[in-house]
XYZ file of C-alpha atoms in Angstrom:
111
model
C 55.365 56.323 170.808
C 57.712 53.524 170.723
C 55.373 50.413 171.183
C 58.320 47.862 171.582
C 59.457 49.630 174.980
C 55.983 49.626 176.011
C 55.923 45.790 175.484
C 59.255 45.655 177.459
C 57.643 47.168 180.196
C 54.309 45.623 180.725
C 56.577 42.125 180.082
C 59.034 43.421 182.644
C 57.926 46.192 185.080
C 54.483 45.420 185.131
C 54.611 41.810 186.591
C 56.599 42.780 189.205
C 53.947 45.642 189.898
C 51.167 42.971 189.836
C 52.773 41.139 192.156
C 53.513 43.409 194.488
C 49.767 44.833 194.425
C 48.350 41.453 194.966
C 50.570 39.996 197.294
C 50.852 43.232 199.868
C 47.472 44.695 199.446
C 47.535 45.814 203.028
C 50.058 48.494 202.565
C 49.066 50.674 205.004
C 49.933 48.247 207.940
C 53.350 47.867 206.724
C 56.334 49.429 207.661
C 58.211 51.899 205.746
C 59.663 51.400 202.493
C 57.805 48.552 201.861
C 54.324 49.921 202.555
C 55.438 52.890 200.533
C 56.234 50.654 197.613
C 53.358 48.405 197.463
C 51.113 51.584 197.885
C 53.266 52.882 194.827
C 52.456 49.632 193.193
C 49.154 49.652 194.094
C 48.320 53.274 192.489
C 50.364 52.297 189.432
C 47.870 49.202 188.564
C 44.514 50.924 189.226
C 45.333 53.700 186.939
C 46.463 50.987 184.158
C 43.026 49.110 184.895
C 41.400 52.657 184.778
C 42.976 53.138 181.303
C 41.963 49.292 180.263
C 37.969 50.564 181.383
C 37.964 53.402 179.225
C 39.563 51.491 176.049
C 37.631 49.662 173.458
C 36.284 46.448 174.757
C 38.515 44.503 171.844
C 41.656 45.828 172.562
C 41.468 45.737 176.428
C 40.526 42.060 176.049
C 44.035 41.637 173.791
C 45.746 43.864 176.968
C 44.367 41.469 179.706
C 44.630 38.187 178.161
C 48.026 39.496 176.743
C 49.564 41.226 179.770
C 47.568 40.316 183.256
C 46.740 36.292 182.332
C 49.927 36.028 180.195
C 48.182 34.134 177.570
C 50.113 32.925 174.072
C 48.948 34.084 171.126
C 47.636 30.559 170.278
C 45.143 30.490 173.065
C 43.819 33.956 172.481
C 43.210 33.199 168.604
C 41.355 30.235 169.799
C 39.408 32.203 172.443
C 38.264 34.927 170.012
C 38.643 33.561 166.404
C 40.685 36.197 165.200
C 43.883 35.535 163.252
C 47.340 35.899 165.220
C 48.007 38.723 162.790
C 44.205 40.727 163.613
C 45.254 39.892 167.455
C 48.191 41.795 166.793
C 46.947 44.751 165.050
C 44.508 44.877 167.852
C 47.553 44.710 170.469
C 49.456 47.325 168.517
C 46.186 49.620 168.589
C 45.737 48.981 172.852
C 49.676 49.688 173.453
C 49.360 52.777 171.476
C 46.310 53.948 173.354
C 48.157 52.713 176.588
C 50.822 54.621 175.873
C 49.255 58.412 175.564
C 46.818 57.602 178.538
C 49.827 56.392 180.738
C 52.158 59.411 179.828
C 51.252 61.208 183.246
C 52.628 58.429 184.880
C 55.351 57.529 182.595
C 56.527 58.356 178.886
C 57.329 55.916 176.805
C 58.275 58.287 174.273
C 61.775 59.342 175.805
C 62.948 55.490 175.750
């Protein structure tokens, strides 16, 4: 599992998918291809949040703070009282779990 590839995807593609899924929620009323693309984005975001729901709480909290709320490591450390190294360890565990669970949608091992 390539953790760096997962990080890159979360910092680039994931942000775009979140914007599309959030701002164009009523995709069924949009003409093609915008409606189809926003439905696809919505489905991916839904799949990611389903993975987060099954992830251990500390790991999912790090994932949400870092990749949904885009918080800095300083803010995350201040919030949960862990050192940056401990938070990075939790993030790596979360990203590994995410990579394996997200494999049916996107295979990070081939990148």
